[in-house]
Coordinates of C-alpha atoms in Angstrom, one line a residue:
M217 CA -11.5 -18.0 -1.3
Q218 CA -10.7 -14.6 0.1
S219 CA -11.6 -11.5 -1.8
N220 CA -9.0 -8.8 -2.3
G221 CA -11.5 -6.0 -2.2
L222 CA -11.7 -5.8 -6.0
S223 CA -14.7 -8.2 -6.4
Q224 CA -12.5 -11.0 -7.6
P225 CA -11.1 -13.8 -5.4
Y226 CA -7.4 -14.4 -5.1
T227 CA -6.1 -17.2 -7.4
R228 CA -3.0 -17.7 -5.3
G229 CA -2.2 -17.0 -1.7
Q230 CA -5.8 -17.4 -0.7
A231 CA -5.0 -18.3 2.9
L232 CA -3.1 -15.1 3.7
P233 CA -5.9 -12.8 4.6
E234 CA -7.3 -15.2 7.2
L235 CA -3.8 -16.0 8.6
L236 CA -3.2 -12.2 9.1
K237 CA -6.3 -12.1 11.2
Q238 CA -5.2 -15.1 13.3
R239 CA -1.6 -14.2 14.1
I240 CA 1.2 -11.9 13.4
L241 CA 3.0 -13.3 10.3
I242 CA 6.7 -13.4 9.9
L243 CA 8.6 -12.1 6.8
D244 CA 12.2 -13.1 6.2
G245 CA 15.3 -10.9 6.7
A246 CA 18.0 -9.4 4.5
M247 CA 19.2 -11.3 1.4
G248 CA 22.2 -9.0 0.8
T249 CA 23.5 -9.3 4.3
M250 CA 23.5 -13.1 4.0
I251 CA 25.2 -13.0 0.5
Q252 CA 27.9 -10.8 1.9
Q253 CA 28.9 -13.4 4.4
Y254 CA 30.0 -15.7 1.5
K255 CA 32.6 -13.1 0.4
L256 CA 32.1 -13.9 -3.2
N257 CA 34.6 -12.5 -5.8
E258 CA 34.2 -11.6 -9.4
A259 CA 34.7 -15.2 -10.6
D260 CA 32.2 -16.5 -8.1
Y261 CA 29.5 -14.1 -9.4
R262 CA 30.2 -15.4 -12.9
G263 CA 29.7 -18.9 -11.6
M264 CA 33.2 -20.0 -12.5
P265 CA 34.7 -22.5 -12.9
T266 CA 31.7 -24.8 -13.3
N267 CA 29.5 -22.2 -15.1
T268 CA 31.1 -20.6 -18.2
R269 CA 28.0 -18.8 -19.5
F270 CA 29.2 -15.4 -18.3
V271 CA 33.0 -15.9 -18.5
D272 CA 33.3 -13.3 -21.3
H273 CA 30.6 -10.9 -20.1
P274 CA 32.1 -7.3 -20.4
G275 CA 32.5 -5.2 -17.3
D276 CA 32.5 -6.1 -13.6
I277 CA 29.4 -8.0 -12.3
K278 CA 30.5 -8.5 -8.7
G279 CA 27.7 -7.2 -6.6
N280 CA 24.9 -8.2 -9.0
N281 CA 23.1 -10.3 -6.4
E282 CA 20.2 -11.1 -8.6
L283 CA 22.6 -12.9 -11.0
L284 CA 23.4 -15.4 -8.4
V285 CA 20.1 -17.3 -9.0
L286 CA 21.7 -18.3 -12.3
T287 CA 25.3 -18.7 -11.2
Q288 CA 25.1 -19.8 -7.6
P289 CA 21.5 -21.0 -7.1
Q290 CA 22.5 -23.3 -4.2
I291 CA 23.5 -20.2 -2.1
I292 CA 20.2 -18.5 -2.7
S293 CA 18.3 -21.7 -1.9
K294 CA 20.3 -22.2 1.3
I295 CA 19.5 -18.6 2.5
H296 CA 15.8 -19.1 1.8
E297 CA 15.9 -22.3 3.8
Q298 CA 17.7 -20.6 6.7
Y299 CA 15.0 -18.0 7.0
L300 CA 12.2 -20.6 6.8
D301 CA 13.9 -22.7 9.5
A302 CA 14.0 -19.5 11.6
G303 CA 10.2 -19.3 11.4
A304 CA 9.5 -17.1 8.3
D305 CA 6.0 -17.5 6.9
I306 CA 6.9 -15.5 3.8
I307 CA 10.2 -15.4 2.0
E308 CA 11.1 -12.9 -0.7
T309 CA 12.5 -13.8 -4.1
N310 CA 16.0 -12.6 -4.8
T311 CA 14.7 -10.1 -7.4
F312 CA 15.0 -6.7 -5.7
G313 CA 17.0 -5.4 -8.6
A314 CA 15.9 -7.9 -11.3
T315 CA 14.3 -5.4 -13.7
S316 CA 15.7 -4.4 -17.1
V317 CA 16.1 -0.9 -15.8
A318 CA 18.3 -2.0 -12.9
Q319 CA 20.2 -4.7 -14.7
E320 CA 21.2 -2.2 -17.4
D321 CA 23.9 -1.1 -15.0
Y322 CA 25.5 -4.5 -15.5
K323 CA 24.7 -4.8 -19.2
M324 CA 22.3 -7.7 -18.3
A325 CA 18.9 -6.2 -19.1
G326 CA 18.1 -9.1 -21.4
L327 CA 18.3 -11.5 -18.4
A328 CA 15.6 -9.9 -16.4
Y329 CA 12.8 -12.3 -17.2
E330 CA 14.9 -15.3 -16.6
M331 CA 16.2 -14.0 -13.3
N332 CA 12.7 -13.5 -12.0
E333 CA 11.4 -16.8 -13.2
I334 CA 14.3 -18.8 -11.8
S335 CA 14.3 -16.9 -8.5
A336 CA 10.6 -17.5 -8.0
K337 CA 11.2 -21.2 -8.7
L338 CA 13.9 -21.4 -6.0
A339 CA 11.8 -19.6 -3.4
R340 CA 8.7 -21.7 -4.3
A341 CA 10.7 -24.9 -3.9
A342 CA 12.0 -23.8 -0.5
C343 CA 8.5 -23.0 0.6
E344 CA 7.2 -26.4 -0.5
K345 CA 10.0 -28.1 1.5
Y346 CA 9.1 -26.3 4.7
S347 CA 5.3 -26.0 4.4
T348 CA 3.1 -28.0 6.8
P349 CA -0.7 -28.1 7.1
D350 CA -0.4 -26.0 10.3
K351 CA 2.2 -23.6 8.9
P352 CA 2.0 -23.0 5.1
R353 CA 4.9 -21.0 3.6
F354 CA 4.6 -18.4 0.9
A355 CA 6.9 -16.9 -1.8
A356 CA 6.6 -13.2 -2.3
G357 CA 7.8 -11.7 -5.6
A358 CA 10.1 -8.9 -4.6
I359 CA 9.7 -5.8 -6.7
G360 CA 12.3 -3.1 -5.9
P361 CA 12.3 0.6 -6.7
T362 CA 15.1 0.5 -9.4
P363 CA 18.1 2.9 -9.2
K364 CA 16.2 5.6 -11.0
T365 CA 13.4 8.0 -10.0
A366 CA 10.5 9.2 -12.1
S367 CA 9.7 12.2 -9.8
I368 CA 13.1 13.8 -9.1
S369 CA 15.5 15.5 -11.4
P370 CA 19.0 14.1 -11.5
D371 CA 20.3 17.6 -12.6
V372 CA 20.2 20.3 -10.0
N373 CA 20.2 22.9 -12.8
D374 CA 17.2 21.4 -14.6
P375 CA 14.3 20.6 -12.3
G376 CA 12.3 19.2 -15.2
A377 CA 15.0 16.6 -16.2
R378 CA 14.3 12.9 -15.7
N379 CA 16.4 9.8 -16.2
V380 CA 13.5 7.5 -16.6
T381 CA 9.9 7.7 -17.8
F382 CA 6.7 6.1 -16.4
E383 CA 6.3 4.0 -19.5
V384 CA 9.9 2.6 -19.3
L385 CA 9.3 1.7 -15.7
R386 CA 5.9 0.2 -16.4
A387 CA 7.3 -2.0 -19.2
S388 CA 10.2 -3.1 -17.0
Y389 CA 8.0 -4.0 -14.1
R390 CA 5.6 -5.9 -16.4
E391 CA 8.4 -8.1 -17.6
Q392 CA 9.4 -8.7 -14.0
I393 CA 5.9 -9.5 -12.9
E394 CA 5.4 -12.0 -15.7
G395 CA 8.7 -13.8 -14.8
L396 CA 7.8 -14.0 -11.1
F397 CA 4.3 -15.3 -11.9
A398 CA 5.6 -17.9 -14.2
G399 CA 8.0 -19.1 -11.5
G400 CA 5.2 -19.6 -9.1
V401 CA 5.1 -16.7 -6.6
D402 CA 2.1 -16.6 -4.2
L403 CA 2.0 -12.8 -3.9
F404 CA 3.8 -9.6 -5.0
L405 CA 5.7 -7.2 -2.7
V406 CA 6.4 -3.7 -4.0
E407 CA 9.0 -2.6 -1.5
T408 CA 11.5 0.0 -0.3
I409 CA 9.5 2.6 -2.2
F410 CA 11.3 6.0 -2.2
D411 CA 9.4 7.5 -5.1
T412 CA 5.6 7.0 -5.2
L413 CA 5.6 7.5 -9.0
N414 CA 7.9 4.5 -9.4
A415 CA 5.6 2.5 -7.2
K416 CA 2.6 3.6 -9.3
A417 CA 4.3 2.3 -12.4
A418 CA 4.8 -1.1 -10.7
L419 CA 1.2 -1.2 -9.4
F420 CA -0.2 -0.1 -12.8
A421 CA 1.8 -3.0 -14.4
L422 CA 0.3 -5.4 -11.8
D423 CA -3.2 -4.2 -12.4
E424 CA -2.7 -4.5 -16.1
F425 CA -1.4 -8.0 -15.7
F426 CA -4.3 -9.0 -13.4
E427 CA -6.8 -7.5 -15.9
E428 CA -5.4 -9.3 -18.9
T429 CA -4.8 -12.7 -17.3
G430 CA -7.7 -13.0 -14.9
E431 CA -5.3 -13.8 -12.1
R432 CA -5.5 -12.1 -8.8
L433 CA -2.6 -12.3 -6.2
P434 CA -2.3 -10.5 -2.9
V435 CA -0.2 -7.3 -3.2
M436 CA 1.9 -6.0 -0.4
I437 CA 3.2 -2.4 -0.4
S438 CA 6.1 -1.1 1.7
G439 CA 7.7 2.3 1.6
T440 CA 10.9 3.7 3.2
V441 CA 11.1 6.9 5.2
T442 CA 14.5 8.3 4.4
D443 CA 15.1 10.7 7.3
A444 CA 13.7 12.2 10.5
S445 CA 11.4 14.4 8.5
G446 CA 9.0 11.4 8.2
R447 CA 8.8 11.6 4.5
I448 CA 9.8 9.3 1.6
L449 CA 12.4 10.7 -0.8
S450 CA 9.9 12.0 -3.3
G451 CA 8.4 14.2 -0.5
Q452 CA 5.3 12.5 0.9
T453 CA 4.5 12.0 4.5
V454 CA 3.4 8.5 5.4
E455 CA -0.3 9.6 5.4
A456 CA 0.0 11.1 2.0
F457 CA 1.9 8.0 0.8
W458 CA -1.0 5.8 2.0
N459 CA -3.7 8.0 0.4
S460 CA -1.8 7.9 -2.9
L461 CA -1.9 4.1 -3.1
R462 CA -4.8 3.0 -1.0
H463 CA -7.0 2.5 -4.1
I464 CA -4.9 -0.6 -4.9
K465 CA -6.5 -2.2 -1.8
P466 CA -3.2 -3.9 -0.8
L467 CA -3.3 -6.9 1.6
T468 CA -0.6 -5.2 3.7
F469 CA 0.8 -1.7 3.8
G470 CA 3.8 -0.5 5.7
L471 CA 7.5 0.5 6.0
N472 CA 10.9 -1.1 5.7
C473 CA 14.6 -0.3 5.6
A474 CA 16.0 3.1 6.3
L475 CA 15.7 4.2 9.9
G476 CA 15.6 1.0 12.0
A477 CA 12.8 0.1 14.3
A478 CA 13.5 2.7 17.0
L479 CA 13.1 5.7 14.7
M480 CA 10.4 4.0 12.6
R481 CA 7.9 3.7 15.4
P482 CA 6.0 6.9 15.1
Y483 CA 5.4 6.3 11.4
I484 CA 4.2 2.7 11.9
A485 CA 1.9 4.1 14.6
E486 CA 0.5 6.6 12.1
L487 CA -0.1 3.9 9.5
A488 CA -1.8 1.7 12.2
R489 CA -4.1 4.6 12.9
I490 CA -5.2 5.3 9.3
C491 CA -4.8 2.1 7.3
D492 CA -7.7 -0.2 6.5
A493 CA -5.2 -2.8 5.4
A494 CA -2.9 -5.0 7.5
V495 CA 0.2 -3.1 8.6
S496 CA 3.7 -4.4 7.9
C497 CA 7.1 -3.4 9.4
Y498 CA 10.5 -4.9 8.6
P499 CA 13.2 -2.5 9.7
N500 CA 17.0 -2.5 9.4
A501 CA 19.0 -3.7 12.3
G502 CA 19.5 -0.2 13.4
L503 CA 21.6 2.4 11.7
P504 CA 24.5 1.5 9.4
N505 CA 27.9 0.8 10.9
P506 CA 30.6 -0.2 8.3
M507 CA 32.7 -1.7 11.1
S508 CA 30.1 -4.3 12.0
D509 CA 30.1 -7.8 10.4
T510 CA 26.6 -7.3 9.0
G511 CA 27.1 -3.5 8.4
F512 CA 24.6 -2.8 11.3
D513 CA 24.8 -2.7 15.0
E514 CA 21.6 -4.2 16.4
T515 CA 21.8 -7.7 17.8
P516 CA 18.8 -10.1 17.3
E517 CA 17.8 -9.4 21.0
I518 CA 17.7 -5.6 20.4
T519 CA 15.8 -5.7 17.1
S520 CA 13.3 -8.3 18.3
S521 CA 12.6 -6.3 21.5
L522 CA 11.8 -3.2 19.5
V523 CA 9.6 -5.0 17.0
D524 CA 7.9 -6.8 19.9
G525 CA 7.0 -3.4 21.3
F526 CA 5.1 -2.6 18.1
A527 CA 3.3 -6.0 18.4
K528 CA 2.5 -5.5 22.1
D529 CA 0.9 -2.1 21.3
G530 CA -1.3 -3.6 18.5
L531 CA 0.4 -1.8 15.6
V532 CA 1.3 -4.6 13.3
N533 CA 0.2 -7.6 11.4
L534 CA 3.4 -8.7 9.6
V535 CA 7.0 -8.2 10.8
G536 CA 10.4 -9.2 9.6
G537 CA 13.8 -7.7 8.9
C538 CA 15.6 -5.6 6.3
C539 CA 19.3 -4.7 5.9
G540 CA 21.6 -6.1 8.5
T541 CA 19.1 -8.8 9.7
T542 CA 19.9 -12.5 9.7
P543 CA 18.1 -15.7 10.4
D544 CA 19.0 -15.2 14.1
H545 CA 17.1 -11.8 14.0
I546 CA 14.1 -13.4 12.4
R547 CA 14.0 -16.3 14.8
A548 CA 14.2 -13.9 17.7
I549 CA 11.4 -11.7 16.2
A550 CA 9.2 -14.8 15.6
N551 CA 9.7 -16.0 19.1
A552 CA 9.0 -12.6 20.6
V553 CA 5.7 -11.8 18.8
A554 CA 4.3 -15.4 19.0
K555 CA 2.5 -14.4 22.1
R556 CA 1.0 -11.2 20.7
K557 CA -2.3 -10.7 18.9
P558 CA -2.4 -9.2 15.4
R559 CA -3.7 -5.7 14.9
A560 CA -7.4 -5.7 14.0
F561 CA -7.5 -3.8 10.7
Y562 CA -10.4 -1.7 9.8
R563 CA -11.4 -3.4 6.6
E564 CA -12.5 -6.3 8.8
S565 CA -14.9 -4.0 10.7
A566 CA -16.3 -2.5 7.4
E567 CA -16.9 -6.0 6.0
A568 CA -18.5 -7.2 9.2
S569 CA -21.0 -4.3 9.2
S570 CA -21.9 -4.5 5.5

């Protein structure tokens, strides 16, 4: 069994560290982009007419994609399978916003645990269907940033104001983690981080969960650079972001979303230079374009060519897609990087010399 650098072996996902040394692994693409293609209405989100559980729920719930694991699970399972068929080694649970903090917007905070457990079961079942001895598949528990920020004031006239506390975030993330674990995920992915303090609440909850249960699962961390300044929203450069979280000893560390691959390259190159973890990159399909069918302009050929450039130059260990990407994008990326060698990450050299 592989060590995660914390003196304890992984209890799930044990094969991942070795696989990352052997080849560039493939993450899936966007869940939201695929859901949008179904053009679901309010009744569809409620599961009507076959599912009457949410028929009287107050307020609009259209757009609550995490609820679909309860009301339209066949859609979520089909999307998972499309990405696996395209070549994904790792698929993400449909839980980006499945925390009580995020679900409060829909008055569904009490469903958070159930959403995570069921979503994990759907992803795990899809992985089992597509896994082979030569190509095992893994379900990553997706942990999003929530719509709130612990570092930035929502009131321009009161710099000290906050709309969420570290403790509220920690408790919300802990509930999510427990649901994902119960559903059978192989690893956890703390992603699209725009506020390092939010991420620290999630990672603290993970560490707390591991300590109390004796379980150890691989942890992947992925931030998002929000503009050409090269900083995440809470103000850190990618180097500062890495140094703030490197003590977690993540299996992978990288960037997703925001800029698209072309503008993301210098920041991935910086992480490749300084990280002693595997480097991940799953960009948007370029910049947003509301006139496009997917909301983004880049074709699979364009995105895969850009990502392949990262692989050719030895910058990455895991690649995939974020907003605007589809199974066609992931298939093109998987085919493009299949001939490339993974980046040698420094922790291997340190372990070899010790």
